[in-house]
Tab-separated table of C-alpha atoms and ligand atoms in Angstrom:
chain	number	residue	atom	x	y	z
A	782	MET	CA	-4.287	-1.925	0.413
A	783	GLN	CA	-5.910	-2.820	3.684
A	784	PRO	CA	-9.006	-0.866	4.724
A	785	SER	CA	-7.433	-0.117	8.076
A	786	GLY	CA	-7.941	3.653	8.244
A	787	SER	CA	-7.259	6.702	6.109
A	788	LEU	CA	-4.240	6.566	3.822
A	789	HIS	CA	-1.079	8.476	4.622
A	790	LEU	CA	1.444	10.102	2.355
A	791	GLY	CA	3.554	6.912	2.304
A	792	ASN	CA	0.632	4.855	0.977
A	793	TYR	CA	-0.035	7.455	-1.682
A	794	LEU	CA	3.524	8.131	-2.870
A	795	GLY	CA	4.825	4.602	-2.309
A	796	ALA	CA	1.935	2.772	-3.945
A	797	LEU	CA	-1.331	4.437	-4.976
A	798	ARG	CA	0.179	7.059	-7.246
A	799	GLN	CA	2.154	4.409	-9.128
A	800	TRP	CA	-1.062	2.491	-9.621
A	801	VAL	CA	-2.825	5.486	-11.125
A	802	ASP	CA	0.098	6.104	-13.484
A	803	ALA	CA	0.282	2.439	-14.523
A	804	GLN	CA	-3.437	1.644	-14.881
A	805	ASN	CA	-4.546	-0.149	-18.034
A	806	ALA	CA	-6.975	-2.877	-19.110
A	807	ASP	CA	-4.773	-5.610	-17.611
A	808	ALA	CA	-4.331	-3.924	-14.231
A	809	PHE	CA	-6.152	-5.132	-11.092
A	810	TYR	CA	-6.451	-3.096	-7.890
A	811	CYS	CA	-8.123	-4.423	-4.826
A	812	VAL	CA	-9.247	-3.368	-1.353
A	813	VAL	CA	-7.957	-6.244	0.765
A	814	ASP	CA	-10.642	-6.449	3.432
A	815	LEU	CA	-9.745	-10.057	4.346
A	816	HIS	CA	-6.331	-8.807	5.449
A	817	ALA	CA	-7.950	-6.254	7.758
A	818	LEU	CA	-9.447	-9.143	9.766
A	819	THR	CA	-5.978	-9.651	11.241
A	820	LEU	CA	-6.554	-6.368	13.124
A	821	GLN	CA	-8.848	-5.783	16.068
A	822	ILE	CA	-11.528	-4.064	14.017
A	823	SER	CA	-15.299	-3.925	14.499
A	824	PRO	CA	-17.593	-5.103	11.668
A	825	GLU	CA	-19.051	-1.581	11.297
A	826	THR	CA	-15.611	-0.001	11.066
A	827	LEU	CA	-14.410	-2.579	8.558
A	828	ARG	CA	-17.469	-2.006	6.377
A	829	SER	CA	-17.112	1.774	6.387
A	830	ASN	CA	-13.306	1.668	5.963
A	831	THR	CA	-13.761	-0.566	2.923
A	832	MET	CA	-16.042	1.948	1.214
A	833	ASP	CA	-13.742	4.817	2.251
A	834	LEU	CA	-10.771	3.095	0.667
A	835	LEU	CA	-12.663	2.298	-2.509
A	836	ALA	CA	-13.650	5.974	-2.719
A	837	THR	CA	-10.005	6.948	-2.105
A	838	TYR	CA	-8.831	4.761	-5.000
A	839	LEU	CA	-11.361	6.383	-7.319
A	840	ALA	CA	-10.708	9.911	-6.065
A	841	SER	CA	-6.969	9.450	-6.648
A	842	GLY	CA	-7.619	8.748	-10.307
A	843	LEU	CA	-8.061	4.986	-10.637
A	844	ASP	CA	-10.752	4.635	-13.276
A	845	PRO	CA	-13.047	1.562	-13.336
A	846	GLU	CA	-13.508	2.097	-17.087
A	847	VAL	CA	-9.760	1.652	-17.582
A	848	CYS	CA	-8.705	-0.952	-14.996
A	849	THR	CA	-10.369	-3.435	-12.631
A	850	ILE	CA	-11.106	-2.214	-9.093
A	851	PHE	CA	-12.680	-4.605	-6.620
A	852	ILE	CA	-13.061	-5.752	-3.026
A	853	GLN	CA	-11.065	-8.871	-2.153
A	854	SER	CA	-13.749	-10.753	-0.173
A	855	GLN	CA	-16.175	-10.453	-3.097
A	856	VAL	CA	-13.889	-12.748	-5.122
A	857	PRO	CA	-13.827	-16.014	-3.114
A	858	TYR	CA	-10.904	-17.413	-5.141
A	859	HIS	CA	-8.516	-15.389	-2.939
A	860	ALA	CA	-9.412	-17.386	0.173
A	861	GLN	CA	-9.501	-20.625	-1.822
A	862	LEU	CA	-6.100	-20.202	-3.426
A	863	ASN	CA	-4.744	-19.093	-0.061
A	864	TRP	CA	-5.364	-22.601	1.300
A	865	LEU	CA	-3.649	-24.301	-1.636
A	866	LEU	CA	-0.634	-22.034	-1.207
A	867	GLU	CA	-0.498	-22.528	2.574
A	868	CYS	CA	0.071	-26.179	1.770
A	869	VAL	CA	3.254	-25.348	-0.172
A	870	THR	CA	4.637	-22.771	2.316
A	871	THR	CA	6.669	-23.623	5.404
A	872	TYR	CA	6.199	-22.389	8.950
A	873	GLY	CA	9.863	-21.368	8.964
A	874	GLU	CA	9.367	-19.074	5.965
A	875	LEU	CA	6.444	-17.301	7.572
A	876	SER	CA	7.931	-16.973	11.026
A	877	ARG	CA	11.023	-15.300	9.517
A	878	MET	CA	8.983	-12.407	8.036
A	879	THR	CA	10.081	-9.137	9.633
A	880	ALA	CA	6.528	-7.764	9.780
A	881	PHE	CA	5.387	-10.893	11.644
A	882	LYS	CA	8.252	-10.668	14.120
A	883	GLU	CA	7.496	-7.009	14.848
A	884	LYS	CA	3.703	-7.281	14.990
A	885	SER	CA	3.605	-10.495	17.030
A	886	GLN	CA	5.770	-8.856	19.680
A	887	ARG	CA	3.335	-5.959	19.988
A	888	GLN	CA	0.230	-8.190	20.315
A	889	GLU	CA	-0.424	-10.510	23.177
A	890	GLY	CA	-2.151	-13.739	22.057
A	891	PHE	CA	-1.766	-12.844	18.380
A	892	ARG	CA	-3.818	-14.946	16.005
A	893	VAL	CA	-2.685	-17.315	13.262
A	894	GLY	CA	-3.764	-14.870	10.526
A	895	LEU	CA	-0.895	-12.598	11.515
A	896	LEU	CA	1.513	-15.390	10.628
A	897	THR	CA	-0.176	-16.554	7.437
A	898	TYR	CA	-1.377	-13.327	5.789
A	899	PRO	CA	1.685	-13.144	3.469
A	900	VAL	CA	0.360	-16.349	1.850
A	901	LEU	CA	-2.987	-14.653	1.243
A	902	GLN	CA	-0.995	-11.779	-0.246
A	903	ALA	CA	0.702	-14.268	-2.569
A	904	ALA	CA	-2.749	-15.533	-3.616
A	905	ASP	CA	-3.892	-11.918	-4.218
A	906	ILE	CA	-0.980	-11.463	-6.588
A	907	LEU	CA	-0.771	-14.850	-8.321
A	908	LEU	CA	-4.491	-15.076	-9.182
A	909	TYR	CA	-4.110	-12.400	-11.863
A	910	ASN	CA	-1.084	-13.709	-13.837
A	911	THR	CA	0.605	-10.653	-12.362
A	912	GLU	CA	3.859	-9.471	-13.887
A	913	GLU	CA	4.410	-6.326	-11.818
A	914	VAL	CA	3.395	-5.372	-8.294
A	915	PRO	CA	3.934	-1.675	-7.571
A	916	VAL	CA	4.424	-1.489	-3.785
A	917	GLY	CA	6.391	0.471	-1.211
A	918	GLU	CA	9.789	-0.758	-0.055
A	919	ASP	CA	8.335	-2.304	3.130
A	920	GLN	CA	6.591	-4.989	1.065
A	921	ARG	CA	9.751	-6.279	-0.587
A	922	GLN	CA	10.099	-9.312	1.680
A	923	HIS	CA	6.471	-10.393	1.228
A	924	LEU	CA	6.831	-10.048	-2.493
A	925	GLU	CA	9.938	-12.200	-2.465
A	926	LEU	CA	7.909	-14.836	-0.629
A	927	ALA	CA	5.186	-14.687	-3.311
A	928	ARG	CA	7.892	-15.325	-5.924
A	929	THR	CA	9.305	-18.238	-3.934
A	930	ILE	CA	5.860	-19.803	-3.530
A	931	ALA	CA	5.080	-19.392	-7.246
A	932	GLU	CA	8.413	-20.933	-8.297
A	933	ARG	CA	8.066	-23.830	-5.877
A	934	PHE	CA	4.509	-24.525	-7.028
A	935	ASN	CA	5.563	-24.428	-10.700
A	936	ASN	CA	8.490	-26.788	-10.054
A	937	ARG	CA	6.372	-29.250	-8.173
A	938	PHE	CA	3.084	-29.162	-10.072
A	939	GLY	CA	4.028	-27.781	-13.505
A	940	GLU	CA	3.893	-24.239	-14.962
A	941	THR	CA	0.871	-22.650	-13.278
A	942	PHE	CA	1.746	-19.170	-12.067
A	943	GLN	CA	3.416	-16.153	-13.584
A	944	VAL	CA	6.321	-15.257	-11.249
A	945	PRO	CA	5.732	-11.598	-10.264
A	946	LEU	CA	8.204	-8.750	-9.967
A	947	GLY	CA	7.941	-5.995	-7.344
A	948	THR	CA	8.416	-2.441	-8.589
A	949	GLN	CA	9.155	0.548	-6.436
A	950	PRO	CA	9.112	4.263	-7.179
A	951	LYS	CA	12.505	5.952	-7.639
A	952	VAL	CA	11.791	8.404	-4.834
A	953	ALA	CA	9.513	8.095	-1.810
A	954	ALA	CA	9.484	4.277	-1.801
A	955	ARG	CA	9.833	4.607	1.960
A	956	VAL	CA	8.296	7.777	3.378
A	957	MET	CA	9.441	8.315	6.947
A	958	ASP	CA	7.580	9.490	10.054
A	959	LEU	CA	7.746	13.305	10.250
A	960	GLN	CA	8.547	13.188	13.968
A	961	GLU	CA	10.875	10.168	13.924
A	962	PRO	CA	12.454	10.212	10.477
A	963	THR	CA	14.371	6.990	11.018
A	964	ARG	CA	11.081	5.075	11.227
A	965	LYS	CA	8.692	4.612	8.303
A	966	MET	CA	5.401	6.472	8.271
A	967	SER	CA	2.852	3.889	9.351
A	968	LYS	CA	-0.893	3.690	9.949
A	969	SER	CA	-0.411	1.774	13.156
A	970	VAL	CA	2.680	3.104	14.880
A	971	SER	CA	3.318	6.749	13.983
A	972	SER	CA	2.592	9.595	16.377
A	973	PRO	CA	-0.341	11.860	15.388
A	974	LEU	CA	2.069	14.577	14.236
A	975	GLY	CA	4.353	12.136	12.395
A	976	ASN	CA	1.706	10.762	10.097
A	977	LEU	CA	0.365	12.942	7.267
A	978	HIS	CA	-2.972	11.721	5.909
A	979	MET	CA	-4.068	12.387	2.351
A	980	PHE	CA	-7.290	13.975	3.529
A	981	ASP	CA	-6.032	15.882	6.574
A	982	SER	CA	-7.323	19.464	6.737
A	983	PRO	CA	-5.028	22.110	5.167
A	984	GLU	CA	-4.405	23.441	8.701
A	985	ASP	CA	-3.249	20.031	9.935
A	986	ILE	CA	-1.046	19.487	6.880
A	987	LYS	CA	0.628	22.857	7.449
A	988	LYS	CA	1.042	22.229	11.171
A	989	LYS	CA	2.513	18.736	10.723
A	990	ILE	CA	5.003	19.852	8.074
A	991	ALA	CA	5.972	22.978	10.049
A	992	LYS	CA	6.674	20.809	13.096
A	993	ALA	CA	8.496	18.072	11.162
A	994	VAL	CA	11.781	17.189	12.845
A	995	THR	CA	14.870	18.306	10.902
A	996	ASP	CA	18.311	19.119	12.358
A	997	THR	CA	20.156	22.073	13.794
A	998	ASP	CA	23.060	22.689	11.422
A	999	GLY	CA	20.814	24.522	8.949
A	1000	GLU	CA	22.636	23.214	5.878
A	1001	MET	CA	20.289	22.456	2.977
A	1002	ARG	CA	21.597	19.107	1.729
A	1003	PHE	CA	20.074	15.763	0.650
A	1004	ASP	CA	21.802	13.247	2.894
A	1005	TRP	CA	19.774	10.363	4.374
A	1006	GLU	CA	22.480	9.273	6.748
A	1007	LYS	CA	23.234	12.605	8.406
A	1008	LYS	CA	19.992	14.475	7.719
A	1009	PRO	CA	17.087	11.997	7.684
A	1010	GLY	CA	14.368	14.527	8.592
A	1011	LEU	CA	15.333	17.017	5.907
A	1012	SER	CA	15.947	14.269	3.331
A	1013	ASN	CA	12.476	12.868	3.980
A	1014	LEU	CA	10.938	16.300	3.278
A	1015	LEU	CA	13.077	16.683	0.150
A	1016	GLU	CA	12.005	13.256	-1.156
A	1017	ILE	CA	8.334	14.014	-0.532
A	1018	TYR	CA	8.728	17.352	-2.304
A	1019	SER	CA	10.626	15.765	-5.178
A	1020	SER	CA	8.058	13.038	-5.573
A	1021	LEU	CA	5.260	15.615	-5.835
A	1022	CYS	CA	6.992	18.101	-8.157
A	1023	GLY	CA	9.078	15.816	-10.398
A	1024	GLU	CA	12.467	17.425	-9.729
A	1025	THR	CA	15.219	15.425	-7.998
A	1026	PRO	CA	15.677	15.900	-4.223
A	1027	GLU	CA	19.048	17.560	-4.958
A	1028	GLN	CA	17.406	20.039	-7.338
A	1029	VAL	CA	14.789	20.907	-4.726
A	1030	ALA	CA	17.528	21.359	-2.094
A	1031	GLY	CA	19.380	23.673	-4.499
A	1032	ARG	CA	16.419	26.059	-4.640
A	1033	TYR	CA	16.277	26.738	-0.899
A	1034	THR	CA	18.524	28.062	1.816
A	1035	ARG	CA	16.121	27.986	4.785
A	1036	TYR	CA	14.245	24.980	6.154
A	1037	GLY	CA	11.242	27.191	7.012
A	1038	GLU	CA	10.731	28.284	3.398
A	1039	LEU	CA	11.051	24.733	2.141
A	1040	LYS	CA	8.446	23.601	4.662
A	1041	THR	CA	5.998	26.385	3.753
A	1042	ASP	CA	6.207	25.594	0.028
A	1043	LEU	CA	6.016	21.851	0.614
A	1044	ALA	CA	2.885	22.270	2.752
A	1045	GLU	CA	1.251	24.296	-0.033
A	1046	LEU	CA	2.174	21.652	-2.590
A	1047	VAL	CA	0.714	18.866	-0.442
A	1048	VAL	CA	-2.506	20.820	0.170
A	1049	ALA	CA	-2.858	21.623	-3.560
A	1050	THR	CA	-2.214	17.980	-4.544
A	1051	PHE	CA	-4.851	16.509	-2.284
A	1052	ALA	CA	-7.562	19.231	-2.306
A	1053	PRO	CA	-9.250	18.100	-5.563
A	1054	MET	CA	-8.991	14.429	-4.526
A	1055	LYS	CA	-10.556	15.202	-1.181
A	1056	GLN	CA	-13.472	16.960	-2.856
A	1057	ARG	CA	-14.039	14.013	-5.196
A	1058	TYR	CA	-13.732	11.561	-2.258
A	1059	GLU	CA	-16.439	13.397	-0.328
A	1060	GLU	CA	-18.715	13.459	-3.379
A	1061	LEU	CA	-18.264	9.720	-3.941
A	1062	LEU	CA	-19.119	8.873	-0.352
A	1063	ARG	CA	-22.387	10.776	-0.672
A	1064	ASP	CA	-23.564	8.118	-3.135
A	1065	PRO	CA	-22.678	4.693	-1.689
A	1066	ALA	CA	-25.022	2.912	-4.155
A	1067	ASP	CA	-22.701	3.933	-6.975
A	1068	LEU	CA	-19.680	2.603	-5.069
A	1069	TYR	CA	-21.410	-0.746	-4.518
A	1070	LYS	CA	-22.149	-0.975	-8.248
A	1071	ILE	CA	-18.523	-0.248	-9.160
A	1072	ALA	CA	-17.337	-2.880	-6.661
A	1073	ALA	CA	-19.766	-5.514	-7.984
A	1074	LYS	CA	-18.739	-4.929	-11.590
A	1075	GLY	CA	-15.066	-5.070	-10.598
A	1076	ALA	CA	-15.592	-8.341	-8.700
A	1077	ASP	CA	-17.211	-9.896	-11.786
A	1078	LYS	CA	-14.302	-8.872	-13.997
A	1079	ALA	CA	-11.740	-10.046	-11.432
A	1080	SER	CA	-13.530	-13.401	-10.953
A	1081	ASP	CA	-13.308	-14.161	-14.674
A	1082	VAL	CA	-9.516	-14.059	-14.533
A	1083	ALA	CA	-9.038	-15.406	-10.997
A	1084	GLY	CA	-11.374	-18.369	-11.623
A	1085	VAL	CA	-9.266	-19.617	-14.523
A	1086	VAL	CA	-6.022	-19.364	-12.554
A	1087	TYR	CA	-7.552	-20.950	-9.450
A	1088	ARG	CA	-8.877	-23.924	-11.419
A	1089	ARG	CA	-5.508	-24.346	-13.117
A	1090	ALA	CA	-3.795	-24.492	-9.698
A	1091	ALA	CA	-6.412	-26.772	-8.138
A	1092	THR	CA	-6.265	-29.215	-11.052
A	1093	ALA	CA	-2.459	-29.191	-11.018
A	1094	MET	CA	-2.537	-30.207	-7.353
A	1095	GLY	CA	-4.924	-33.081	-7.999
A	1096	LEU	CA	-8.231	-31.612	-6.822
A	1097	SER	CA	-11.147	-32.771	-8.904
B	1288	AMP	P1	-0.420	-0.858	4.129
B	1288	AMP	O1	-0.208	0.310	4.996
B	1288	AMP	O2	0.297	-2.071	4.605
B	1288	AMP	O3	-1.872	-1.123	3.812
B	1288	AMP	O4	0.309	-0.485	2.767
B	1288	AMP	C1	-0.302	-0.204	1.540
B	1288	AMP	C2	0.767	0.159	0.526
B	1288	AMP	O5	1.448	1.367	0.931
B	1288	AMP	C3	1.866	-0.888	0.341
B	1288	AMP	O6	2.194	-0.980	-1.031
B	1288	AMP	C4	3.023	-0.345	1.115
B	1288	AMP	O7	4.266	-0.760	0.579
B	1288	AMP	C5	2.845	1.161	0.930
B	1288	AMP	N1	3.424	1.889	2.086
B	1288	AMP	C6	3.024	1.788	3.377
B	1288	AMP	N2	3.756	2.614	4.170
B	1288	AMP	C7	4.646	3.234	3.338
B	1288	AMP	C8	5.658	4.222	3.552
B	1288	AMP	N3	5.916	4.728	4.756
B	1288	AMP	N4	6.352	4.656	2.470
B	1288	AMP	C9	6.093	4.164	1.221
B	1288	AMP	N5	5.146	3.236	0.962
B	1288	AMP	C10	4.425	2.778	1.992
């Protein structure tokens, strides 16, 4: 994930929670600080966001004794492989990416990194012989591009990369804005009330859920097409409690009661993580040590894959 500000419920349910569930000795999780350079972000903010995100990973349950957790820029192979892959990717492929089309329209004089970052993403993935990439639904197109690049490279230069598969959670793969439930919850675009952060205060969580837009017919039913606001709340609830959205809907008759219970569930889920997050940030030296150890472990694997790719292309 990019260190571009505190994580919202979509980041947690769509991605981070799957990572915690799937962690093992072969799993690599990274804070992609190079990607954050595509934003207008000050050096101080980038540095502190990077540590915040590392602390968030750990507080959510990622364990550096079990998996590898690191900061992207501390493993230079990402930027190096990025260049090799840029040379097998076409301008047409990148300019067709939906995220590029949307973001470039919002930014005047956007920079080249906004066009090419999906190639860096492909490098992030391919460096680790990655079989599965657990991401939210919004990343599907970028993941498809990573597969295309890997297949093209293998065809042209010989078997070099594992071709990765994207995996998405069954529910909450696309958490929607609480105020505009036809738009995804997003760090950059959502309104302050539409975006629920993992470490919002309990008061803010309750307020945002209480004010979440639903509909006026009052019928408790899971139906994305006709009832996007309510269905979003039901999916969030379902994702946190393990029942299906239909089962959750079956337990309630009033929207207000559903919202009250959901707010309590969200507060209870994140309270222990928030406490751990605050403790971790009190000792940055420990975070730096974890990052350095993770970068060493990641470099061992990434170095082998990078050299394989560079040699295949004819670099000496
Ligand atoms: P980003 O916000 O681009 O740094 O996204 C980090 C991760 O969160 C990616 O795996 C995204 O797919 C996931 N993600 C972002 N927004 C949402 C959302 N609204 N619902 C589900 N997953 C999301």
